[in-house]
């Protein structure tokens, strides 16, 4: 498999970024909803719950770094051509969805980092202290807590639209759009 993208398929680096980010974000969303509902009434419960918060923050910062690297790779590596029979509205929708996914993949970890910063909570990435972006502010902490939650639901909705579009191309349009990002290889040329 080629490292770089071709006219008909994504290369191995793009596929690793795509599927790796999918697994990382899926894990972050599941853990985020799980830890949010955990009690913290006793010291043991609090230690358990906030241990998840620390891991969630560390992997959230990792996601932010990886999405920046992924965007750099995408900008330096032309994407495969879309099928010639796609209508302008479909091309626009595909482009808009990719832009939205990148915006959400940046906004989600930044909103969490801002929430922690405004709350005066430390952010560490596997032992490396990450500086606060802003000073403590309870109202802004609440705002970014809500924003982080809303962005999570927006990311989930965008994910389902993205998957739905891929399945539509595969089963209805019967083109190579889905197969070109398949981890099992490129479509036939």
XYZ file of C-alpha atoms in Angstrom:
189
model
C 0.000 0.000 0.000
C 1.289 3.468 -0.884
C 2.185 5.919 1.863
C 0.768 8.924 0.011
C -2.661 9.377 -1.523
C -3.271 8.506 -5.169
C -5.999 9.708 -7.524
C -8.159 6.747 -6.516
C -7.303 5.967 -2.888
C -6.003 7.381 0.348
C -2.496 6.302 1.311
C -1.531 4.414 4.446
C -0.693 7.552 6.474
C -4.113 9.118 5.782
C -5.831 5.816 6.611
C -3.918 5.442 9.880
C -4.863 9.007 10.837
C -8.501 8.420 9.842
C -9.053 5.123 11.649
C -6.783 5.980 14.594
C -8.606 9.261 15.171
C -11.927 7.457 14.884
C -10.932 4.979 17.616
C -9.456 7.708 19.827
C -12.484 9.992 19.515
C -14.922 7.122 20.012
C -13.076 6.145 23.195
C -13.016 9.752 24.416
C -16.764 10.159 23.831
C -17.647 6.882 25.572
C -15.326 7.594 28.520
C -16.587 11.187 28.680
C -20.206 10.129 29.078
C -19.240 7.342 31.491
C -17.135 9.516 33.799
C -19.666 12.349 33.773
C -22.225 10.109 35.452
C -19.895 8.692 38.105
C -20.503 9.668 41.731
C -17.822 11.447 43.717
C -19.424 11.306 47.188
C -16.602 9.418 48.919
C -12.830 9.846 48.586
C -12.616 6.497 46.796
C -15.348 7.446 44.341
C -13.729 10.836 43.719
C -10.321 9.252 43.105
C -11.884 6.793 40.653
C -13.911 9.472 38.841
C -11.171 12.079 38.592
C -8.682 9.456 37.465
C -10.879 9.111 34.375
C -10.939 12.903 34.003
C -7.131 12.992 34.038
C -6.925 10.274 31.376
C -9.665 11.955 29.334
C -7.731 15.251 29.382
C -4.439 13.585 28.457
C -5.960 11.733 25.516
C -7.934 14.866 24.560
C -4.668 16.821 24.226
C -3.260 13.904 22.232
C -6.320 14.102 19.937
C -5.703 17.834 19.449
C -2.076 17.192 18.473
C -3.041 14.345 16.147
C -5.781 16.329 14.394
C -3.268 19.134 13.757
C -0.840 16.597 12.265
C -3.666 15.000 10.302
C -4.726 18.354 8.854
C -1.116 19.112 7.921
C -0.882 15.767 6.138
C -4.180 16.370 4.331
C -3.140 19.853 3.179
C 0.205 18.580 1.893
C -1.234 15.502 0.224
C -4.004 15.932 -2.400
C -7.092 13.859 -1.688
C -8.325 11.275 -4.199
C -10.620 12.517 -6.950
C -14.338 12.243 -6.406
C -16.390 10.217 -8.903
C -17.085 12.191 -12.068
C -20.843 11.584 -11.876
C -21.258 13.400 -8.548
C -23.540 16.428 -8.623
C -22.308 19.837 -7.445
C -24.468 19.672 -4.312
C -22.899 16.306 -3.426
C -19.381 17.659 -3.926
C -20.237 20.701 -1.812
C -21.796 18.504 0.900
C -18.762 16.207 1.010
C -16.399 19.157 1.325
C -18.597 20.862 3.941
C -18.772 17.650 6.001
C -14.994 17.288 6.022
C -14.581 20.936 7.054
C -17.189 20.449 9.808
C -15.457 17.306 11.089
C -12.113 19.122 11.284
C -13.697 22.120 13.041
C -15.324 19.791 15.579
C -12.147 17.739 16.064
C -10.313 20.969 16.950
C -13.136 22.626 18.913
C -13.885 19.625 21.136
C -10.472 19.283 22.837
C -9.961 23.061 22.937
C -13.316 23.499 24.706
C -12.284 20.861 27.258
C -8.918 22.544 27.771
C -10.654 25.905 28.238
C -13.124 24.358 30.691
C -10.259 22.962 32.771
C -8.327 26.230 32.543
C -11.289 28.369 33.603
C -12.000 25.891 36.405
C -8.437 26.057 37.683
C -7.977 22.322 37.049
C -4.607 21.017 35.933
C -4.204 19.470 32.520
C -1.411 16.950 32.140
C -0.530 14.773 29.223
C 1.116 11.659 30.580
C 3.152 13.573 33.182
C 3.782 16.676 31.054
C 2.079 19.739 32.540
C 0.071 21.594 29.922
C -0.273 25.322 30.677
C -3.673 26.821 31.379
C -5.014 28.876 28.502
C -6.782 31.401 30.755
C -7.283 32.306 34.408
C -9.989 31.002 36.702
C -13.560 32.148 35.953
C -16.549 30.143 37.221
C -19.036 31.510 34.654
C -16.713 30.728 31.762
C -16.018 27.282 33.186
C -19.757 26.610 33.123
C -20.022 27.959 29.559
C -17.227 25.700 28.298
C -18.599 22.730 30.238
C -21.840 23.140 28.289
C -19.976 23.832 25.031
C -17.894 20.671 25.473
C -21.064 18.634 25.921
C -22.869 20.230 22.945
C -19.792 19.726 20.762
C -19.734 16.048 21.742
C -23.292 15.621 20.461
C -22.449 17.614 17.305
C -19.443 15.359 16.714
C -21.617 12.263 17.150
C -24.211 13.639 14.696
C -21.506 14.559 12.155
C -20.012 11.071 12.531
C -23.348 9.415 11.720
C -23.870 11.686 8.702
C -20.341 10.907 7.517
C -20.860 7.150 7.887
C -24.292 7.397 6.284
C -22.829 9.203 3.276
C -20.125 6.549 2.917
C -22.711 3.763 3.062
C -24.908 5.631 0.559
C -21.988 5.816 -1.873
C -21.171 2.145 -1.377
C -24.647 0.596 -1.513
C -26.718 3.079 -3.536
C -24.285 4.877 -5.821
C -22.031 1.793 -6.016
C -18.908 3.921 -6.431
C -15.451 3.730 -4.805
C -15.852 6.575 -2.276
C -16.052 4.240 0.736
C -13.482 1.723 -0.501
C -10.764 4.334 -1.008
C -10.539 4.847 2.793
C -10.939 1.152 3.545
C -8.160 -0.237 5.732
C -8.129 -3.287 3.439
C -6.698 -1.484 0.448
C -7.510 0.613 -2.546
C -10.281 0.108 -5.060
C -9.293 -1.489 -8.327
C -7.779 0.969 -10.767
